[in-house]
């Protein structure tokens, strides 16, 4: 199936999605990778608030190349999601609804996905030039000192992804 | 050179991708390969990197023994080239100066340089930016001679299966067989720089290249790991002498963005 959806997502709409579905995302997504996850986790450990309200939001695991003048962003494809697995269940329990990345997740993450009614999407790894076309604006929310690893807020139009883990526990990477 | 390698792929890689797009029969696989073809077009037209991970700069410097380098130290020159290429070319700076303290160097230096003395009076530089999604999935196996060819096959196929979707399939697989611990890893990296339409000159190695590639593509992993028969676009093996007690095998995995640029000075 093919869907055009808006992020932050409607929970009922997320429940309809099944692995293998193509989704074109419109709206707002946040960007964080290794170092930003570490900082968020440290903030939570210290009892501080996250730099953005994570409830209902989408995080894209990505570190872009620098934008040429006049463009919102450089090449912007997904990074390996598994490196974020250590931090992910906690964020899902705090209300994070969707993730975009590439590659397999641990069982702990998959359980947290089902428990919280979330979805994990894959963007095509190595298609950073193509994906950048769907990104209309980018602003730094926090951790600017991390350079390519800063926390960003993007506005996207028809950003192409594929459902790889759904609310029913499906996993598109599982091979019999 | 840095910019060229990050904006376009070699003719061999493009041909392999086009062929895969034609022969792939899984619908999702076809969809992914079509997006990758489109991605290459956009990268070239819009002068934007094919992939945002513009890599750590790996350079093979083959120095003719009659060459005399004047005016400075060659490694400083290479690093200056990387600094300029990554800064002026809007490429991502993905290097931290210390593996534990992890502070970004800000200009993608230092490069990893492998020097080799060769006969002649030319200096050949091969620049291959290496992304770490696939580098992280690479392996070295110190097999026993008794493990033989079957052991090599299991090692390579196992490494590719473990890499799975993390390495952005369709992949290119570089294999080093023989030598010592470090030599086989270096051969595996160098194997990635050989053109995909240039098989090993050794008949038994060439046969192994073909067999392993066919076997990997039977695994069903497919483009982006979502199923299909295009798991790898190519597999190159480099081999050399080894010790009576050992059979080192290295598997260096690269994604479909197997980039390089060559200059002969
Ligand atoms: S593995 Fe290759 S294609 Fe994938 S993100 Fe890294 S450099 Fe890009």
PDB file of C-alpha atoms in Angstrom, chain A residues 32-34 59-63 76-85 88 98-106 109 119-128 131 159-165 171-173, chain B residues 32 36 51-54 92 130-137 162-171 221-226 253-257 259:
ATOM      1  CA  UNK A  32      19.400  13.166  15.773  1.00  0.00           C
ATOM      2  CA  UNK A  33      22.216  10.649  15.563  1.00  0.00           C
ATOM      3  CA  UNK A  34      24.814   9.154  17.915  1.00  0.00           C
ATOM      4  CA  UNK A  59      13.183  11.218  14.779  1.00  0.00           C
ATOM      5  CA  UNK A  60      15.285  10.739  11.651  1.00  0.00           C
ATOM      6  CA  UNK A  61      18.729   9.169  12.233  1.00  0.00           C
ATOM      7  CA  UNK A  62      20.838  11.275   9.945  1.00  0.00           C
ATOM      8  CA  UNK A  63      23.880  13.548   9.722  1.00  0.00           C
ATOM      9  CA  UNK A  76      20.659  13.666   3.696  1.00  0.00           C
ATOM     10  CA  UNK A  77      20.280   9.879   3.774  1.00  0.00           C
ATOM     11  CA  UNK A  78      19.737   7.643   6.815  1.00  0.00           C
ATOM     12  CA  UNK A  79      22.412   6.284   9.113  1.00  0.00           C
ATOM     13  CA  UNK A  80      22.411   2.875  10.834  1.00  0.00           C
ATOM     14  CA  UNK A  81      19.620   2.888  13.424  1.00  0.00           C
ATOM     15  CA  UNK A  82      21.106   0.068  15.498  1.00  0.00           C
ATOM     16  CA  UNK A  83      23.677   2.427  17.019  1.00  0.00           C
ATOM     17  CA  UNK A  84      20.819   4.308  18.681  1.00  0.00           C
ATOM     18  CA  UNK A  85      19.203   1.143  20.113  1.00  0.00           C
ATOM     19  CA  UNK A  88      15.645   4.201  21.955  1.00  0.00           C
ATOM     20  CA  UNK A  98       8.172   7.173  14.743  1.00  0.00           C
ATOM     21  CA  UNK A  99      11.766   6.671  13.670  1.00  0.00           C
ATOM     22  CA  UNK A 100      13.443   6.807  10.277  1.00  0.00           C
ATOM     23  CA  UNK A 101      16.759   5.067   9.676  1.00  0.00           C
ATOM     24  CA  UNK A 102      18.213   1.958   8.129  1.00  0.00           C
ATOM     25  CA  UNK A 103      19.030  -1.516   9.394  1.00  0.00           C
ATOM     26  CA  UNK A 104      17.904  -3.973  12.039  1.00  0.00           C
ATOM     27  CA  UNK A 105      16.862  -3.100  15.599  1.00  0.00           C
ATOM     28  CA  UNK A 106      17.307  -5.059  18.823  1.00  0.00           C
ATOM     29  CA  UNK A 109      13.524  -1.716  20.592  1.00  0.00           C
ATOM     30  CA  UNK A 119       6.491   2.668  13.628  1.00  0.00           C
ATOM     31  CA  UNK A 120      10.063   2.357  12.367  1.00  0.00           C
ATOM     32  CA  UNK A 121      10.566   3.430   8.762  1.00  0.00           C
ATOM     33  CA  UNK A 122      13.545   2.844   6.482  1.00  0.00           C
ATOM     34  CA  UNK A 123      14.723   5.504   4.091  1.00  0.00           C
ATOM     35  CA  UNK A 124      16.930   4.141   1.319  1.00  0.00           C
ATOM     36  CA  UNK A 125      20.513   4.040   2.528  1.00  0.00           C
ATOM     37  CA  UNK A 126      22.886   5.892   0.251  1.00  0.00           C
ATOM     38  CA  UNK A 127      20.162   7.865  -1.517  1.00  0.00           C
ATOM     39  CA  UNK A 128      21.120  11.112   0.231  1.00  0.00           C
ATOM     40  CA  UNK A 131      16.178  12.389  -0.136  1.00  0.00           C
ATOM     41  CA  UNK A 159       9.725  12.275   1.996  1.00  0.00           C
ATOM     42  CA  UNK A 160       9.832   8.644   0.769  1.00  0.00           C
ATOM     43  CA  UNK A 161      10.139   5.832   3.326  1.00  0.00           C
ATOM     44  CA  UNK A 162       9.160   2.173   3.705  1.00  0.00           C
ATOM     45  CA  UNK A 163       7.625   0.642   6.834  1.00  0.00           C
ATOM     46  CA  UNK A 164      10.111  -1.867   8.300  1.00  0.00           C
ATOM     47  CA  UNK A 165       8.670  -2.362  11.814  1.00  0.00           C
ATOM     48  CA  UNK A 171       9.794  -6.808  10.877  1.00  0.00           C
ATOM     49  CA  UNK A 172      10.570  -6.388   7.169  1.00  0.00           C
ATOM     50  CA  UNK A 173      14.204  -7.402   7.679  1.00  0.00           C
TER      51      UNK A 173
ATOM     52  CA  UNK B  32      14.900   0.738  -4.396  1.00  0.00           C
ATOM     53  CA  UNK B  36      19.345   4.703  -6.438  1.00  0.00           C
ATOM     54  CA  UNK B  51      25.541   9.903   0.081  1.00  0.00           C
ATOM     55  CA  UNK B  52      25.779  12.243   3.076  1.00  0.00           C
ATOM     56  CA  UNK B  53      28.491  10.037   4.573  1.00  0.00           C
ATOM     57  CA  UNK B  54      31.287  11.358   2.418  1.00  0.00           C
ATOM     58  CA  UNK B  92      30.650  16.156   5.484  1.00  0.00           C
ATOM     59  CA  UNK B 130      34.953   5.151   2.903  1.00  0.00           C
ATOM     60  CA  UNK B 131      31.570   5.314   4.606  1.00  0.00           C
ATOM     61  CA  UNK B 132      31.305   3.627   7.968  1.00  0.00           C
ATOM     62  CA  UNK B 133      27.856   2.032   7.693  1.00  0.00           C
ATOM     63  CA  UNK B 134      29.570  -0.638   5.667  1.00  0.00           C
ATOM     64  CA  UNK B 135      33.073  -0.286   7.167  1.00  0.00           C
ATOM     65  CA  UNK B 136      31.652  -1.210  10.584  1.00  0.00           C
ATOM     66  CA  UNK B 137      30.397  -4.491   9.148  1.00  0.00           C
ATOM     67  CA  UNK B 162      25.652 -10.083   9.300  1.00  0.00           C
ATOM     68  CA  UNK B 163      26.137  -6.785   7.468  1.00  0.00           C
ATOM     69  CA  UNK B 164      22.607  -7.088   6.101  1.00  0.00           C
ATOM     70  CA  UNK B 165      20.698  -3.837   5.700  1.00  0.00           C
ATOM     71  CA  UNK B 166      23.259  -1.793   7.701  1.00  0.00           C
ATOM     72  CA  UNK B 167      25.738  -1.809   4.830  1.00  0.00           C
ATOM     73  CA  UNK B 168      23.296  -0.246   2.355  1.00  0.00           C
ATOM     74  CA  UNK B 169      22.978  -3.143  -0.052  1.00  0.00           C
ATOM     75  CA  UNK B 170      23.478  -3.694  -2.929  1.00  0.00           C
ATOM     76  CA  UNK B 171      27.048  -3.929  -1.680  1.00  0.00           C
ATOM     77  CA  UNK B 221      18.697  -9.927   1.311  1.00  0.00           C
ATOM     78  CA  UNK B 222      18.263  -7.681  -1.736  1.00  0.00           C
ATOM     79  CA  UNK B 223      18.410  -3.908  -2.252  1.00  0.00           C
ATOM     80  CA  UNK B 224      18.208  -2.005   1.064  1.00  0.00           C
ATOM     81  CA  UNK B 225      17.855  -5.413   2.753  1.00  0.00           C
ATOM     82  CA  UNK B 226      14.171  -5.533   1.829  1.00  0.00           C
ATOM     83  CA  UNK B 253      32.266  -4.451   2.847  1.00  0.00           C
ATOM     84  CA  UNK B 254      31.346  -1.414   0.816  1.00  0.00           C
ATOM     85  CA  UNK B 255      27.919  -0.093  -0.071  1.00  0.00           C
ATOM     86  CA  UNK B 256      26.618   0.722  -3.531  1.00  0.00           C
ATOM     87  CA  UNK B 257      28.434   4.051  -3.161  1.00  0.00           C
ATOM     88  CA  UNK B 259      33.595   5.616  -4.893  1.00  0.00           C
TER      89      UNK B 259
END
